[in-house]
Amino acid sequence: MHDERLDVEDLHLWRGDHHVLRGVCFALCAGECLQVTGPNGSGKTSLLRTVCGLMYPEEGRVLWEGRDVRGDLRTFHCALTYLGHEPPLKAELSARENLRYWIGVRYRVGAAALEGALERVGASPWCDRLVRTLSAGQRRRVALAGLTLSMVPLWLLDEPTTNLDTEGQQLVGSLIAEQLARGGMVVAAVHHELPATVRDLRRLELAA
Amino acid sequence: MSRVGSAAGVVVPAGPTHARQSQAWAGSAQAPVLEAARLALARDLQLAFRKRGQLVQPLAFFAMVTMLFPLAISPELSRLREIAPGVLWAGALLASLLALEFLFRDDAYDGTLEQYALSGQSLTWLMFAKTAAH
């Protein structure tokens, strides 16, 4: 089984005495996008973090290409990118430096690719300013630039459109659409519908 | 190291979609671990020099401890010579304790540690780089 495929089977997660995930199941094949919705505190972030292995579920399994990811977390991590709702940026570094260090730890990225990514998200004019001086939307755009450099099959996105203007939300839509077009998969936890450019959208609603 | 690339490259029946996929994923070769560790080290050093306060505070503390000791004990040279190594080491230890707080806290808050954990790189090397920068 060489095709990328993500299966989540019957996940149960407890945080203290709160039963956050109650038997979450889904399967995702190449070229599919899953949109996870639900009220605040319904476990969207917990679901993403559990899938990528930052949290361990009490019950249930996550399968990547048909194999339990806990057997080989490293292979799984090499195949995914997780973008939390806070972009992992340092306030004391410029947008460009942040991107170089953050992405460089994972991939070999040339300077040209870096510039291209910054250009793509419209960050070129201000990419040498310290992140401390950037707005929340601009920070989000830097995070998206990191995403465009992540050529991995699986993207796990937590609130990718927060703080973005209309044009930025369209950008997220087209980034996701491109990822799907090259046979990738996306799991996105959102409050608002993803832009209509994303086709093959599947939905998962978490209850409060 | 390029696990993603090679995993996709194994695809035997090279249909049109498969060819496209393997090409897409091969574009992101995993960086070698030493290169990653070097970047993590460079990043932490650069950050330390941007945040002057955090860099200067332990050093100032160290200087103060060593200066206050002769004032507090006695200005007698032979006595000072005896205790000097101990004072220096204890002062350095306390000063590094001051900086210890910043070692992981910021990275834990802003999700950098998570990104390290998910990077598919050896955490041992990345953490070694971080502590070396410290």
Coordinates of C-alpha atoms in Angstrom, one line a residue:
Chain A
M1 CA 0.0 0.0 0.0
H2 CA 2.0 3.0 -1.3
D3 CA -0.8 5.5 -1.6
E4 CA -0.8 8.0 1.2
R5 CA -3.8 7.4 3.4
L6 CA -4.8 8.6 6.8
D7 CA -7.2 6.5 9.0
V8 CA -8.3 7.6 12.3
E9 CA -10.1 4.9 14.2
D10 CA -12.3 5.5 17.2
L11 CA -10.3 8.1 19.1
H12 CA -11.1 8.8 22.7
L13 CA -9.3 11.5 24.6
W14 CA -9.7 12.6 28.2
R15 CA -8.4 15.7 29.7
G16 CA -8.8 15.3 33.4
D17 CA -12.4 14.3 33.9
H18 CA -13.5 15.8 30.6
H19 CA -14.2 13.4 27.7
V20 CA -12.9 15.6 24.8
L21 CA -12.9 13.2 21.9
R22 CA -15.7 10.7 22.0
G23 CA -15.0 8.1 19.3
V24 CA -13.8 10.2 16.4
C25 CA -13.4 8.3 13.2
F26 CA -12.4 9.4 9.7
A27 CA -10.5 8.3 6.7
L28 CA -8.7 10.5 4.2
C29 CA -7.2 9.6 0.9
A30 CA -4.9 11.5 -1.4
G31 CA -6.5 14.6 -2.7
E32 CA -9.1 15.0 0.0
C33 CA -9.6 17.7 2.5
L34 CA -11.4 17.3 5.8
Q35 CA -12.9 20.4 7.4
V36 CA -13.4 20.0 11.2
T37 CA -15.9 22.3 12.8
G38 CA -17.4 22.6 16.2
P39 CA -17.9 25.1 19.0
N40 CA -15.1 26.4 21.1
G41 CA -13.8 23.7 23.4
S42 CA -15.2 20.9 21.3
G43 CA -11.8 19.4 20.8
K44 CA -10.7 20.5 17.3
T45 CA -7.2 21.4 18.4
S46 CA -7.0 18.3 20.6
L47 CA -8.0 16.2 17.6
L48 CA -5.3 17.7 15.4
R49 CA -2.7 17.4 18.1
T50 CA -3.7 13.8 18.8
V51 CA -3.5 12.9 15.1
C52 CA 0.0 14.3 14.8
G53 CA 1.2 12.5 17.9
L54 CA 1.7 15.4 20.3
M55 CA -1.0 14.0 22.5
Y56 CA -1.8 10.3 23.2
P57 CA -5.3 9.2 23.0
E58 CA -6.7 6.9 25.7
E59 CA -8.3 4.7 23.0
G60 CA -8.1 4.4 19.3
R61 CA -5.5 4.5 16.6
V62 CA -4.1 6.7 13.9
L63 CA -3.0 4.8 10.8
W64 CA -0.7 6.2 8.1
E65 CA -0.6 4.2 5.0
G66 CA -2.3 1.4 6.9
R67 CA 0.2 1.2 9.7
D68 CA -0.2 2.5 13.3
V69 CA 1.8 5.7 13.5
R70 CA 3.0 4.9 17.0
G71 CA 5.2 2.2 15.6
D72 CA 7.1 4.7 13.5
L73 CA 6.4 8.2 14.5
R74 CA 9.4 9.5 12.7
T75 CA 8.2 8.4 9.2
F76 CA 4.8 9.9 10.0
H77 CA 6.3 13.2 11.1
C78 CA 8.3 13.4 8.0
A79 CA 5.1 13.2 6.0
L80 CA 3.2 15.9 7.8
T81 CA 3.2 19.6 8.7
Y82 CA 1.2 20.9 11.6
L83 CA 0.4 24.5 11.9
G84 CA -1.0 25.5 15.3
H85 CA -3.3 28.5 15.8
E86 CA -0.3 30.4 17.0
P87 CA 2.4 30.7 14.3
P88 CA 5.7 29.4 15.8
L89 CA 7.5 32.7 15.3
K90 CA 10.0 34.5 17.4
A91 CA 9.2 38.1 18.1
E92 CA 12.9 39.1 18.1
L93 CA 13.7 37.8 14.7
S94 CA 12.6 39.2 11.3
A95 CA 10.0 37.4 9.2
R96 CA 12.6 36.1 6.9
E97 CA 14.9 34.9 9.6
N98 CA 12.0 33.1 11.3
L99 CA 11.1 31.4 8.1
R100 CA 14.7 30.3 7.4
Y101 CA 15.2 28.8 10.8
W102 CA 11.8 27.3 11.2
I103 CA 11.8 25.6 7.8
G104 CA 15.5 25.1 7.5
V105 CA 15.4 22.7 10.5
R106 CA 13.3 20.4 8.4
Y107 CA 14.1 20.8 4.8
R108 CA 16.9 22.0 2.5
V109 CA 15.5 25.3 1.3
G110 CA 17.4 27.6 -1.0
A111 CA 17.3 31.3 -0.7
A112 CA 15.3 31.6 -3.9
A113 CA 12.6 29.2 -2.7
L114 CA 12.4 31.3 0.5
E115 CA 12.0 34.5 -1.4
G116 CA 9.4 32.8 -3.6
A117 CA 7.4 31.7 -0.6
L118 CA 7.5 35.2 1.0
E119 CA 6.4 36.7 -2.3
R120 CA 3.6 34.3 -2.7
V121 CA 2.0 35.3 0.6
G122 CA 2.6 39.0 -0.1
A123 CA 5.2 39.3 2.6
S124 CA 8.1 40.7 0.5
P125 CA 7.6 44.4 1.4
W126 CA 7.9 43.7 5.1
C127 CA 9.8 40.5 5.5
D128 CA 12.8 42.2 7.1
R129 CA 10.8 43.7 9.9
L130 CA 10.9 42.1 13.3
V131 CA 7.9 39.8 13.9
R132 CA 7.2 41.8 17.1
T133 CA 6.2 44.8 14.9
L134 CA 3.9 42.8 12.6
S135 CA 0.2 42.5 12.9
A136 CA -1.5 39.2 13.7
G137 CA -2.6 38.8 10.0
Q138 CA 1.0 39.4 8.8
R139 CA 2.3 36.8 11.2
R140 CA -0.3 34.4 9.9
R141 CA 1.0 35.1 6.4
V142 CA 4.5 34.2 7.4
A143 CA 3.2 30.9 8.8
L144 CA 1.5 30.3 5.4
A145 CA 4.8 31.0 3.7
G146 CA 6.2 28.1 5.8
L147 CA 3.3 26.0 4.6
T148 CA 4.0 26.7 0.9
L149 CA 7.5 25.3 1.5
S150 CA 6.2 22.2 3.2
M151 CA 6.0 19.7 0.4
V152 CA 4.6 16.9 2.5
P153 CA 1.5 14.8 1.8
L154 CA -0.4 15.8 5.0
W155 CA -1.2 19.2 6.3
L156 CA -2.8 19.6 9.7
L157 CA -4.0 23.2 10.0
D158 CA -5.5 24.8 13.1
E159 CA -7.6 27.8 12.2
P160 CA -5.6 28.7 9.1
T161 CA -7.8 31.7 8.1
T162 CA -7.8 33.5 11.5
N163 CA -6.8 37.1 11.4
L164 CA -6.6 37.1 7.6
D165 CA -8.3 39.6 5.3
T166 CA -10.6 38.4 2.5
E167 CA -7.7 38.2 0.1
G168 CA -5.7 36.2 2.6
Q169 CA -8.5 33.8 3.1
Q170 CA -8.6 33.2 -0.6
L171 CA -4.9 32.6 -0.4
V172 CA -5.5 29.8 2.1
G173 CA -8.1 28.4 -0.2
S174 CA -5.8 28.3 -3.1
L175 CA -2.9 26.9 -1.1
I176 CA -5.2 24.0 0.1
A177 CA -6.5 23.5 -3.5
E178 CA -2.9 23.2 -4.8
Q179 CA -2.0 20.8 -2.0
L180 CA -5.0 18.6 -3.0
A181 CA -4.2 18.9 -6.7
R182 CA -0.8 17.4 -6.2
G183 CA -2.3 14.5 -4.3
G184 CA -1.9 15.8 -0.8
M185 CA -4.3 15.7 2.2
V186 CA -5.5 18.5 4.4
V187 CA -7.2 18.4 7.8
A188 CA -8.3 21.9 8.8
A189 CA -10.0 22.9 12.0
V190 CA -12.1 26.0 11.3
H191 CA -14.9 28.2 12.6
H192 CA -15.8 29.6 9.2
E193 CA -16.3 27.6 6.0
L194 CA -13.1 27.2 4.0
P195 CA -13.1 29.3 0.8
A196 CA -15.1 27.7 -2.1
T197 CA -11.9 27.1 -4.1
V198 CA -11.4 24.0 -2.0
R199 CA -13.3 21.2 -3.7
D200 CA -13.6 17.6 -2.5
L201 CA -14.4 19.0 0.9
R202 CA -15.5 16.5 3.6
R203 CA -16.9 17.6 6.9
L204 CA -16.6 16.5 10.4
E205 CA -18.6 18.2 13.1
L206 CA -17.5 17.8 16.7
A207 CA -20.1 18.2 19.4
A208 CA -19.5 20.4 22.4
Chain B
M1 CA 17.5 11.1 5.4
S2 CA 15.0 12.0 2.7
R3 CA 12.4 9.5 3.9
V4 CA 9.4 11.2 2.4
G5 CA 11.1 11.4 -1.0
S6 CA 12.3 7.8 -1.0
A7 CA 8.9 6.5 0.3
A8 CA 7.2 8.2 -2.7
G9 CA 10.0 7.1 -5.0
V10 CA 9.4 3.4 -4.3
V11 CA 6.0 3.6 -6.1
V12 CA 6.4 0.9 -8.8
P13 CA 3.5 1.3 -11.2
A14 CA 4.4 4.8 -12.3
G15 CA 1.0 5.9 -13.4
P16 CA 0.5 9.6 -14.2
T17 CA -0.8 10.5 -10.8
H18 CA 2.0 8.6 -9.0
A19 CA 4.7 10.3 -11.1
R20 CA 3.2 13.6 -10.3
Q21 CA 3.0 12.8 -6.6
S22 CA 6.6 11.5 -6.2
Q23 CA 7.8 14.5 -8.0
A24 CA 5.9 16.9 -5.7
W25 CA 7.1 15.2 -2.5
A26 CA 10.6 14.8 -3.7
G27 CA 10.8 18.6 -3.8
S28 CA 11.2 18.7 0.0
A29 CA 14.3 16.8 0.9
Q30 CA 14.7 16.4 4.6
A31 CA 17.6 18.4 5.8
P32 CA 20.5 16.5 7.3
V33 CA 20.4 16.4 11.0
L34 CA 23.7 18.2 11.6
E35 CA 22.5 21.0 9.4
A36 CA 19.3 21.2 11.4
A37 CA 21.2 21.3 14.6
R38 CA 23.5 24.0 13.3
L39 CA 20.5 26.1 12.4
A40 CA 18.9 25.6 15.8
L41 CA 22.2 26.7 17.4
A42 CA 22.5 29.7 15.2
R43 CA 18.9 30.7 15.8
D44 CA 19.3 30.5 19.6
L45 CA 22.5 32.5 19.5
Q46 CA 21.0 35.2 17.3
L47 CA 18.0 35.4 19.6
A48 CA 20.3 35.7 22.7
F49 CA 22.1 38.7 21.1
R50 CA 18.8 40.3 20.1
K51 CA 17.5 40.0 23.7
R52 CA 20.3 41.9 25.4
G53 CA 18.6 42.0 28.7
Q54 CA 18.6 38.2 29.0
L55 CA 22.2 38.0 28.0
V56 CA 23.5 40.7 30.3
Q57 CA 21.5 39.9 33.4
P58 CA 23.4 36.6 34.3
L59 CA 26.7 38.2 33.5
A60 CA 26.0 41.2 35.7
F61 CA 24.9 38.9 38.5
F62 CA 28.1 36.9 38.2
A63 CA 30.2 40.1 38.4
M64 CA 28.2 41.3 41.4
V65 CA 28.6 38.0 43.4
T66 CA 32.4 38.0 42.8
M67 CA 32.7 41.6 43.8
L68 CA 30.6 41.4 46.9
F69 CA 32.5 38.4 48.4
P70 CA 35.7 40.3 49.4
L71 CA 33.5 43.1 50.8
A72 CA 31.5 40.7 52.9
I73 CA 34.3 38.3 54.1
S74 CA 37.6 40.1 54.4
P75 CA 39.9 42.0 52.1
E76 CA 42.8 39.8 53.2
L77 CA 44.6 38.6 50.2
S78 CA 45.7 35.1 51.3
R79 CA 42.1 34.3 52.5
L80 CA 40.6 35.5 49.3
R81 CA 43.0 33.5 47.3
E82 CA 41.8 30.4 49.2
I83 CA 38.1 30.9 48.5
A84 CA 38.4 32.4 45.0
P85 CA 37.9 29.2 42.9
G86 CA 34.8 28.2 45.0
V87 CA 33.3 31.6 44.7
L88 CA 33.8 31.7 41.0
W89 CA 32.3 28.3 40.4
A90 CA 29.3 28.9 42.7
G91 CA 28.7 32.3 41.1
A92 CA 28.8 30.9 37.6
L93 CA 26.4 28.1 38.6
L94 CA 23.9 30.6 40.1
A95 CA 24.2 32.9 37.0
S96 CA 23.5 30.0 34.7
L97 CA 20.5 29.1 36.8
L98 CA 19.2 32.6 36.1
A99 CA 19.4 32.0 32.4
L100 CA 18.0 28.4 32.7
E101 CA 14.5 29.8 32.9
F102 CA 14.7 31.1 29.3
L103 CA 16.2 27.9 27.9
F104 CA 12.9 26.2 27.0
R105 CA 10.1 28.5 28.2
D106 CA 9.7 30.8 25.2
D107 CA 10.0 27.9 22.8
A108 CA 7.4 25.9 24.7
Y109 CA 5.0 28.9 24.6
D110 CA 5.3 29.8 20.9
G111 CA 5.2 26.2 19.6
T112 CA 8.8 26.0 18.5
L113 CA 9.4 22.9 20.6
E114 CA 6.3 21.3 19.0
Q115 CA 7.7 22.0 15.5
Y116 CA 11.0 20.5 16.6
A117 CA 9.2 17.4 17.8
L118 CA 7.3 17.1 14.6
S119 CA 10.3 17.9 12.3
G120 CA 11.2 14.3 11.9
Q121 CA 14.7 15.2 13.0
S122 CA 16.5 13.7 15.9
L123 CA 15.4 15.6 19.0
T124 CA 18.6 14.6 20.7
W125 CA 20.7 16.7 18.3
L126 CA 18.3 19.6 18.3
M127 CA 18.3 19.7 22.1
F128 CA 22.0 19.3 22.2
A129 CA 22.3 22.4 20.0
K130 CA 19.9 24.3 22.2
T131 CA 21.8 23.5 25.4
A132 CA 25.1 24.3 23.7
A133 CA 23.8 27.8 22.8
H134 CA 22.8 28.2 26.4

